[in-house]
Short mmCIF file of C-alpha atoms in Angstrom, two decimals:
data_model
loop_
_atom_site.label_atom_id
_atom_site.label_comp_id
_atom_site.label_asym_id
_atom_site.label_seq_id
_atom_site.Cartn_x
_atom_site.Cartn_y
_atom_site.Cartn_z
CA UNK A 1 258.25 -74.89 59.52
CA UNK A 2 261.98 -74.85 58.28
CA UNK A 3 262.24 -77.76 60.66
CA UNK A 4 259.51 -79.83 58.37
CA UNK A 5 260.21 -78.80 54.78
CA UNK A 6 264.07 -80.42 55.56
CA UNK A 7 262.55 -83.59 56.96
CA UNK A 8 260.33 -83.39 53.55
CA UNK A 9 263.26 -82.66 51.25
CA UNK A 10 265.07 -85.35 52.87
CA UNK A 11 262.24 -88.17 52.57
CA UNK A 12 261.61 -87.67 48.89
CA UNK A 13 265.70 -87.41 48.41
CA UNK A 14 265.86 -90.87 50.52
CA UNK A 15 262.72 -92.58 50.58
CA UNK A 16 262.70 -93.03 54.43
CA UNK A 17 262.47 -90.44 57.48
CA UNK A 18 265.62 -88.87 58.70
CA UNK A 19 266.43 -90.10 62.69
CA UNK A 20 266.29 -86.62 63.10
CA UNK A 21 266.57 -82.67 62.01
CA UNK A 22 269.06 -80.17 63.73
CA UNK A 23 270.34 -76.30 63.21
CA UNK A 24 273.57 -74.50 63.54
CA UNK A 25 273.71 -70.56 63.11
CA UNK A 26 275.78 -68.39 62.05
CA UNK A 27 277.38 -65.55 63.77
CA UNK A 28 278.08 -62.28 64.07
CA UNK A 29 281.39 -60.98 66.15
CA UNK A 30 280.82 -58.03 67.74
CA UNK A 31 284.38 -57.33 68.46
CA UNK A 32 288.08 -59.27 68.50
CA UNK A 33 288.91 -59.49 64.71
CA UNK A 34 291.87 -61.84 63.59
CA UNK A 35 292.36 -62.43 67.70
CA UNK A 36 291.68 -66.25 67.11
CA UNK A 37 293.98 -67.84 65.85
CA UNK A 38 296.34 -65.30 67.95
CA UNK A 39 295.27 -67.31 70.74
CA UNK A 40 293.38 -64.04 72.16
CA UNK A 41 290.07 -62.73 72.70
CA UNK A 42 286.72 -62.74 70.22
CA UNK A 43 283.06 -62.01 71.22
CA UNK A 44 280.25 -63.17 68.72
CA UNK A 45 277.06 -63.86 69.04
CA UNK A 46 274.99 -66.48 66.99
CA UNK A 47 272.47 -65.41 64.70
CA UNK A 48 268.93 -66.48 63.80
CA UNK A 49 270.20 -67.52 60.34
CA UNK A 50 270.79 -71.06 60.78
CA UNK A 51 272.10 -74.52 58.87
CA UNK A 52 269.40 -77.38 58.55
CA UNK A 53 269.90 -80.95 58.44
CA UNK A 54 268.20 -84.13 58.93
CA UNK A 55 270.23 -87.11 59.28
CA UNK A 56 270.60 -90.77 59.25
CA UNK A 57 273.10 -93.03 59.98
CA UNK A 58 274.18 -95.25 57.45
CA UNK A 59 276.56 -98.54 57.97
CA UNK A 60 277.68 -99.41 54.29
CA UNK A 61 280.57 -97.39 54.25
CA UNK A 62 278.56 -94.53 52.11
CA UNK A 63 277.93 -90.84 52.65
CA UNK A 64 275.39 -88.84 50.60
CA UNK A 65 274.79 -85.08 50.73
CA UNK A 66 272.55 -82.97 49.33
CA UNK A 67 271.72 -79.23 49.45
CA UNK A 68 268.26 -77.37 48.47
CA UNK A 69 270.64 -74.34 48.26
CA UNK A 70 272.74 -75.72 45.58
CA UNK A 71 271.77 -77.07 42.15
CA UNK A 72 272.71 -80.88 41.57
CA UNK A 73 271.10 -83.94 42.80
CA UNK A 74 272.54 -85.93 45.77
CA UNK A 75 276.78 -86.50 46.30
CA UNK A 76 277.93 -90.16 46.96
CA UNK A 77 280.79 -90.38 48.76
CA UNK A 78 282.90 -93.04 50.80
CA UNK A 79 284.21 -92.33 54.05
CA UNK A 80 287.04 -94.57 54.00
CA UNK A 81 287.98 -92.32 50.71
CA UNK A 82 287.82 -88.80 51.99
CA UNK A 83 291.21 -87.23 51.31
CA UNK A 84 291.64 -83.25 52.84
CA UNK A 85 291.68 -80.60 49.77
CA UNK A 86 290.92 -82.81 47.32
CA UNK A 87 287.46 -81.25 47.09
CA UNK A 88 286.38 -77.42 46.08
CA UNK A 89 282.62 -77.99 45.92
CA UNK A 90 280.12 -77.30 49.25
CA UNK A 91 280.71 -80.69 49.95
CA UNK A 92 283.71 -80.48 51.73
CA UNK A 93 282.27 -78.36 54.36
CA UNK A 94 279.95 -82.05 55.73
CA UNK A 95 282.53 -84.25 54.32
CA UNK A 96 285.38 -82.49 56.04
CA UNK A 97 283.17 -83.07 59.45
CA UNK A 98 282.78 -86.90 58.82
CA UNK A 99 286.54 -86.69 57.90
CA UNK A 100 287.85 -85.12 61.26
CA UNK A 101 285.67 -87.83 63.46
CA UNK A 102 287.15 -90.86 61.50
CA UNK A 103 290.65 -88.95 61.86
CA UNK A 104 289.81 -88.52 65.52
CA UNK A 105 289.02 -92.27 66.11
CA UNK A 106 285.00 -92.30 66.10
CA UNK A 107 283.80 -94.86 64.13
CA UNK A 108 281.06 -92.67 61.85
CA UNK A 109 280.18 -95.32 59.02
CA UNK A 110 278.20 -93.25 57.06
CA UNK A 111 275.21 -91.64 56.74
CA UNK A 112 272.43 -90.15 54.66
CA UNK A 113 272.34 -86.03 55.06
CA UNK A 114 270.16 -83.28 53.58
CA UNK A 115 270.80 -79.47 54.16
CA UNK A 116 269.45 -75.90 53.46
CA UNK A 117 270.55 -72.77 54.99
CA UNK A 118 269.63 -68.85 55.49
CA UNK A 119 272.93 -67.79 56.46
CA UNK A 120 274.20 -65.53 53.75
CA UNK A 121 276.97 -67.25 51.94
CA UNK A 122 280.36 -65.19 51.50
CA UNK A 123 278.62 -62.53 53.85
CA UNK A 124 281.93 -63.06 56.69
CA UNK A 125 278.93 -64.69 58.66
CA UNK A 126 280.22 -68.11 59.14
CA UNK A 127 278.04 -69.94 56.53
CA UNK A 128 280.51 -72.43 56.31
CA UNK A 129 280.85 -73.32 59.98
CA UNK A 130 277.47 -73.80 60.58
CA UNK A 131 277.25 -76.68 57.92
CA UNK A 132 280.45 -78.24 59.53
CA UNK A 133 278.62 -77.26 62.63
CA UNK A 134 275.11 -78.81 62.25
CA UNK A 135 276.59 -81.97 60.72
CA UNK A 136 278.58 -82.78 63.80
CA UNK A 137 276.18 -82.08 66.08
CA UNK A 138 273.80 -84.67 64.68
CA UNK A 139 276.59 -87.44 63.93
CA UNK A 140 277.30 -87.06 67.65
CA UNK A 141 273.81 -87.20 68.68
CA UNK A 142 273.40 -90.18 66.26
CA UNK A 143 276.68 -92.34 66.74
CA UNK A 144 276.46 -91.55 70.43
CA UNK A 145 279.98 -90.10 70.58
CA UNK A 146 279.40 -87.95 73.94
CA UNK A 147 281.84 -85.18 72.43
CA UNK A 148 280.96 -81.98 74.26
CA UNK A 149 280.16 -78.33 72.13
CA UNK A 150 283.85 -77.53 72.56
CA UNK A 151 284.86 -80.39 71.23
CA UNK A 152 282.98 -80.20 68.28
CA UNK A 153 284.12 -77.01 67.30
CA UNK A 154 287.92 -78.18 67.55
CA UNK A 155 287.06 -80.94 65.10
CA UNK A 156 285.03 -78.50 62.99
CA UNK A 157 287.86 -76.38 62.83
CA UNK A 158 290.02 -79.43 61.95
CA UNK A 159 287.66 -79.96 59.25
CA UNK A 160 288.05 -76.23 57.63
CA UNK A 161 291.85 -76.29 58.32
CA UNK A 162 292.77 -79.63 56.96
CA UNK A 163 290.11 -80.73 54.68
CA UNK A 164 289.02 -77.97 52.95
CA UNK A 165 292.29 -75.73 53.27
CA UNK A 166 291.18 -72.60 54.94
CA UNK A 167 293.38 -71.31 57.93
CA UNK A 168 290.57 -70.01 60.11
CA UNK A 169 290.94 -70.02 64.15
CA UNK A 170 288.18 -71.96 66.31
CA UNK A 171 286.20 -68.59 67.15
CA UNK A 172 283.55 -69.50 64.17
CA UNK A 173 282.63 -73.50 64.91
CA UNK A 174 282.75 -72.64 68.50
CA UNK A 175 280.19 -69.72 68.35
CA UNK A 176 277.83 -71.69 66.06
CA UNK A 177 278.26 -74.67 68.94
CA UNK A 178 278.07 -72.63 72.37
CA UNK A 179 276.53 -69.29 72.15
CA UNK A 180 272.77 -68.25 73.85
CA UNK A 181 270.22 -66.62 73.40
CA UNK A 182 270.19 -63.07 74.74
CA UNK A 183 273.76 -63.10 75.48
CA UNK A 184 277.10 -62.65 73.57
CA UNK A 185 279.88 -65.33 74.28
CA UNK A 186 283.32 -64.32 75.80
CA UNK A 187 286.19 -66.74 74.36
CA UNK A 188 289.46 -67.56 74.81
CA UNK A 189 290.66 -69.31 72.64
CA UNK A 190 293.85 -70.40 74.14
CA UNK A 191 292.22 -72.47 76.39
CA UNK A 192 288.62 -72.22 75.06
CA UNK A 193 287.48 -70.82 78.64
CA UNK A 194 284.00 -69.23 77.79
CA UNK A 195 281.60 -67.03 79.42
CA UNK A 196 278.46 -65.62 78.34
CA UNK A 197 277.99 -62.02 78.50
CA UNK A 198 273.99 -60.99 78.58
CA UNK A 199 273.46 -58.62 75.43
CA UNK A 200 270.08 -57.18 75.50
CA UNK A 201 270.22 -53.97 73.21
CA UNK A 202 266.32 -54.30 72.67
CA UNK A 203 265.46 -54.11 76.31
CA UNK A 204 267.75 -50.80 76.27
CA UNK A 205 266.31 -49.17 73.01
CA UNK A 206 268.54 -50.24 70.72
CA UNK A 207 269.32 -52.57 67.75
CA UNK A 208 271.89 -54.16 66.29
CA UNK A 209 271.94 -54.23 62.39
CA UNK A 210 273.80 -56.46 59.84
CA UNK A 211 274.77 -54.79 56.56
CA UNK A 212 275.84 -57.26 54.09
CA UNK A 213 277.63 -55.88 51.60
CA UNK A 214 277.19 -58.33 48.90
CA UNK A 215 280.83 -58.32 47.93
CA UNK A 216 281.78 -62.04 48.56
CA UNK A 217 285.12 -63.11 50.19
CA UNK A 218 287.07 -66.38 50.38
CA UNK A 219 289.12 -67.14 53.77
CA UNK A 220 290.70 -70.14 51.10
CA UNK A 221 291.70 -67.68 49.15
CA UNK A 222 295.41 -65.86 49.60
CA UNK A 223 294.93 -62.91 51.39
CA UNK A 224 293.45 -64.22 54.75
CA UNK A 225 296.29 -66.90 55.36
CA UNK A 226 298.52 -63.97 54.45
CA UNK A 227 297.66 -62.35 57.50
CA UNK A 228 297.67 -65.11 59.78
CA UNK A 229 301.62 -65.74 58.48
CA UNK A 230 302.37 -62.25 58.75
CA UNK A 231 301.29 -62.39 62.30
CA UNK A 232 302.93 -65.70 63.29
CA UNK A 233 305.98 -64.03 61.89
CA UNK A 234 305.33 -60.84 64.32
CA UNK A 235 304.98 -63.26 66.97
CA UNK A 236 308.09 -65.24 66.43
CA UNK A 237 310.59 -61.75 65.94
CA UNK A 238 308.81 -60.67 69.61
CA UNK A 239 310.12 -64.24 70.93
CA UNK A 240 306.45 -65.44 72.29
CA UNK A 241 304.51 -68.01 71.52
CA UNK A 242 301.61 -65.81 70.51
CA UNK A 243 300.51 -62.31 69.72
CA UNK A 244 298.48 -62.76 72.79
CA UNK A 245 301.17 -62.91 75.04
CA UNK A 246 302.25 -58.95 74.26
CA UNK A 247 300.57 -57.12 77.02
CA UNK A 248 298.53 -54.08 76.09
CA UNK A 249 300.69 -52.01 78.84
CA UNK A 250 303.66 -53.32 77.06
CA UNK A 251 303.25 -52.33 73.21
CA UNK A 252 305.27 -49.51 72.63
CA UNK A 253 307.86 -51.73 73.39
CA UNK A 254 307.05 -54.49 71.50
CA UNK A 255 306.31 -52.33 68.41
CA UNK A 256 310.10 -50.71 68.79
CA UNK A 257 311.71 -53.88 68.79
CA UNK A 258 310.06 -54.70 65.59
CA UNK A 259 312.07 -51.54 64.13
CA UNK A 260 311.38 -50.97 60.55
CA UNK A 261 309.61 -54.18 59.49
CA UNK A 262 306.60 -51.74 59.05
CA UNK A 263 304.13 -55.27 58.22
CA UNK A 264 304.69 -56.69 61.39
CA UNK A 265 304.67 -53.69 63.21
CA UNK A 266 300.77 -53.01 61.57
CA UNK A 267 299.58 -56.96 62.17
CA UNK A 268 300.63 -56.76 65.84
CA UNK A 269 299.30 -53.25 66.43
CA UNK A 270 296.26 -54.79 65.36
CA UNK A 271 296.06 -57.77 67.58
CA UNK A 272 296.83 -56.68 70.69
CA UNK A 273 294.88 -53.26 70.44
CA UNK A 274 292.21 -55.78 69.49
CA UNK A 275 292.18 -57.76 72.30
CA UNK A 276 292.24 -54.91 74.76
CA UNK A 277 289.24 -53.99 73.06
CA UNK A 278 287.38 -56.65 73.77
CA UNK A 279 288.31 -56.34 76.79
CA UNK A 280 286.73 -53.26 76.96
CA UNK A 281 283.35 -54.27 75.80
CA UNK A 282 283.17 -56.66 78.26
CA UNK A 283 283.50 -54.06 81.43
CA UNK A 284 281.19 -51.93 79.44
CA UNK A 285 278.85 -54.56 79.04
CA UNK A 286 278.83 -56.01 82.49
CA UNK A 287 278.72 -52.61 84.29
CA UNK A 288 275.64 -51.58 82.19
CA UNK A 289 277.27 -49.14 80.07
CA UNK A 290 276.14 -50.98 76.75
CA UNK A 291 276.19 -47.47 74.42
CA UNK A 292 279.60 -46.82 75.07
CA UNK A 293 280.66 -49.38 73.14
CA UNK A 294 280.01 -47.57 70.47
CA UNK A 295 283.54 -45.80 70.03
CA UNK A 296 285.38 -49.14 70.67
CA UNK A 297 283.68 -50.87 67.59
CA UNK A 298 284.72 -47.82 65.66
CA UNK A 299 288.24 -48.10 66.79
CA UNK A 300 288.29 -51.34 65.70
CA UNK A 301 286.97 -50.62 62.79
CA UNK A 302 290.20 -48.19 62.11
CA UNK A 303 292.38 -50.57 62.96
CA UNK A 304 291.80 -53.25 61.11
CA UNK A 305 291.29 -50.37 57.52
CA UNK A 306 294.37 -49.28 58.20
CA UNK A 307 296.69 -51.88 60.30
CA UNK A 308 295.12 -55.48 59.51
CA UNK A 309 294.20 -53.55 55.87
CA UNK A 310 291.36 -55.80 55.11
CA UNK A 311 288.76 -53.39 54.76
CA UNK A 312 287.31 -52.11 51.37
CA UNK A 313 285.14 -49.35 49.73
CA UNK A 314 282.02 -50.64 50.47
CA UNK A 315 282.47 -51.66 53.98
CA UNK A 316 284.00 -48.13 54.90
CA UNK A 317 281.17 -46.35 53.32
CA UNK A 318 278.90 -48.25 55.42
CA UNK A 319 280.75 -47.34 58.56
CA UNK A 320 281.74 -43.93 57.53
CA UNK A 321 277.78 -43.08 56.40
CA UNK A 322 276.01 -44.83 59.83
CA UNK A 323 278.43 -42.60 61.50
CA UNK A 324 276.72 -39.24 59.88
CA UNK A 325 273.44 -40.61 60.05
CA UNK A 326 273.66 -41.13 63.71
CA UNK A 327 275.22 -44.39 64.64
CA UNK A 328 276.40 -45.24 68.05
CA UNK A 329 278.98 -47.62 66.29
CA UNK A 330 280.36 -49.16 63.57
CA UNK A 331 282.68 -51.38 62.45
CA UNK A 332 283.45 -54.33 59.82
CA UNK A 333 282.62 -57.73 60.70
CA UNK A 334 284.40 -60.98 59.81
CA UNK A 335 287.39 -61.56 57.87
CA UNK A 336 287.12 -58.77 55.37
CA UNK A 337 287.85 -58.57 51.62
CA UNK A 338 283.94 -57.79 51.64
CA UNK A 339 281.64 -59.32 53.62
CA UNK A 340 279.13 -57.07 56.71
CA UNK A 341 279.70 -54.44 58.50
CA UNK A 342 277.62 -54.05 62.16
CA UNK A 343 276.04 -51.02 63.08
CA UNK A 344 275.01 -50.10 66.70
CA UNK A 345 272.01 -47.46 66.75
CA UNK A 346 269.15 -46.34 69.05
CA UNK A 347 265.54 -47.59 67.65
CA UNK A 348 264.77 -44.21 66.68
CA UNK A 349 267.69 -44.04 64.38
CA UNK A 350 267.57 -47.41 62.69
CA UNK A 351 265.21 -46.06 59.46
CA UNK A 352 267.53 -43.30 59.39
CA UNK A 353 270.54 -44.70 59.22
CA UNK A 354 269.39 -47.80 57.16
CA UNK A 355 268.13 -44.86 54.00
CA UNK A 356 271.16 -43.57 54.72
CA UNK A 357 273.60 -46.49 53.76
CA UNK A 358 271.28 -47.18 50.95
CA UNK A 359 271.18 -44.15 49.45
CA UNK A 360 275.27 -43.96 49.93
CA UNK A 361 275.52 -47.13 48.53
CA UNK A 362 272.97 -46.25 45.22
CA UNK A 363 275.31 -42.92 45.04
CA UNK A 364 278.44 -44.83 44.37
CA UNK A 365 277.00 -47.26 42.03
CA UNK A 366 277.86 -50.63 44.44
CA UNK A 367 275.15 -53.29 44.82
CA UNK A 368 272.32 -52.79 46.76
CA UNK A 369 273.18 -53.95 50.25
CA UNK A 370 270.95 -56.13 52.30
CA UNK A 371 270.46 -54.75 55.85
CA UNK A 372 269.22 -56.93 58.72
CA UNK A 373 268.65 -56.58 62.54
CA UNK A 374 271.31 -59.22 64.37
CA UNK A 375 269.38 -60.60 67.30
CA UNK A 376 271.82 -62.71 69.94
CA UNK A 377 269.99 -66.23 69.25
CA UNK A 378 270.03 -69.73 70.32
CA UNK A 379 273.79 -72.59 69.45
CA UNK A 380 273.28 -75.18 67.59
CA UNK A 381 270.28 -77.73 69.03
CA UNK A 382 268.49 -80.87 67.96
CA UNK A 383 265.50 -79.59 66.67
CA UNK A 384 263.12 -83.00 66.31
#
């Protein structure tokens, strides 16, 4: 139905029929926080909340864009024009995508795009790389460009990086591109070697649940590219090319050289407990033993409130009150400064603990928070 209200919104936008209509999630990570752009380890899963668009080529040398999510008729832009930062508006999300091909040497002329989306904006959910995410998709399909899903996300991050100024790492694009259904996705992202991990919690009795906190973050914003320096910085005092290449076994070490620098010593605590940890939930996972990941996503959790410090009130109460109310796990999702927190529970439990967080939530005075289940769903696909 989604599927036919965008083709709808696009003909009476456009006057014609769109060459066709395509979705993107968005994603949850279930564990390996700030690991990307580390080169380590992350392990989302893609969401049912998806990015719509239907799409036409165009070969004047024009690009227009237009949102049902966002008030304002359609943007006309020119391809030939598009200059990186030099928009703060939505639009830089699709634009940045047409940008990156062009930059990359495909020859996208133009085209005619409409989009709506039910992935929660500023949520740490990756609204933002499923536009980049769906728009790339179809201007491959479109223009023929035989670019595979990996390759798409690298330009998608491009996009984000470059054009619109935000220092994510690839674990986002490629997550809206590559995961499956029923199954959480295993990346490297040194190399970008993947491998999906099945993640059935309904077939075991339990759910996953999404609580957005409704406290909205920006990655363009300071404090996330402060991180990523800090730990760049780590990396270069250890000698490596990456926080990745510390070994778990060898920390201790690591950590000692760093001496008193008590920042760096935090950031790389953080990154390479991190990706032992996902680690972890893989062996759990793929030996059966899905529950006891439980204490791992609270660990993480810990580390990045009190190494990475990007936690906040609201996402710690959610943790901290699932916890009492019965949880299995918990742990913040995303980049933080706001955003969702996950929360692993057994079916019985889910009412429970969802009153629970509520109730905590009402208690404090914070915004209502909006609580989901996060079901492991289908990459991005043409949809007609």
């Amino acid at each position: 139905m989604r599927a036919q209200q965008v083709r709808a919104g696009f003909v009476e936008l456009y006057g014609t029929e769109p060459e066709g209509v395509w979705s993107a999630p968005g994603r949850v990570n279930l564990i390996g926080e700030h690991t990307d752009y580390n080169d380590g380890f992350v392990m989302p899963f893609a969401l049912p909340h998806t990015a719509l668009a239907a799409v036409s080529r165009r070969d004047d040398g024009v690009l227009r864009l237009h949102s049902a999510d966002v008030d304002g008729g359609v943007v006309e832009l020119r391809p030939d024009e598009l200059t990186p930062e030099s928009d703060r508006d939505w639009t830089a999300y699709p634009a940045g995508v047409v940008w990156a091909l062009r930059e990359a040497g495909h020859a996208v002329t133009g085209a005619d795009i409409h989009l709506t989306s039910t992935v929660p904006s500023g949520a740490g959910l990756s609204s933002s790389a499923a536009l980049e995410v769906v728009v790339a998709l179809a201007l491959n399909d479109l223009y023929e460009l035989g670019l595979q899903r990996w390759q798409l996300a690298r330009l998608c991050q491009r996009a984000e990086n470059v054009y619109v100024g935000a220092p994510t790492g690839i674990m986002d694009q490629t997550a809206s591109a590559c995961c499956e259904e029923g199954h959480a996705l295993f990346l490297d992202t040194r190399d970008l070697s993947q491998k999906q991990i099945p993640f059935d919690l309904a077939a075991e009795g339990m759910r996953l649940l999404v609580v957005d906190t409704q406290v909205k973050h920006s990655h363009s914003e300071g404090e996330y590219g402060k991180r990523r320096a800090g730990c760049e910085r780590g990396a270069a005092l250890l000698g490596v090319d990456a926080l990745r290449d510390i070994p778990y076994a060898d920390l201790d070490a690591a950590l000692a050289r760093l001496g008193d620098d008590e920042e760096a010593v935090r950031l790389v605590r953080h990154v390479v407990t991190e990706d032992e940890r996902v680690e972890k939930v893989v062996d759990l996972l793929e030996s059966g033993q899905t529950r006891a990941i439980g204490p791992v996503l609270v660990a993480g959790h810990a580390s990045l409130r009190d190494d990475f410090r990007i936690s906040c009130p609201e996402l710690d109460l959610v943790v901290d009150t699932a916890l009492s109310a019965g949880a299995l796990g918990s742990r913040m999702t995303g980049g933080g400064f706001g955003g969702s927190a996950i929360v692993l529970a057994d079916v019985a439990d889910v009412d429970t603990i969802t009153k629970a967080v509520e109730e905590a939530f009402a208690a404090a005075g914070f915004t209502a928070p909006r609580v989901f289940e996060a079901v492991p769903s289908p990459g991005a696909r043409r949809l007609a």
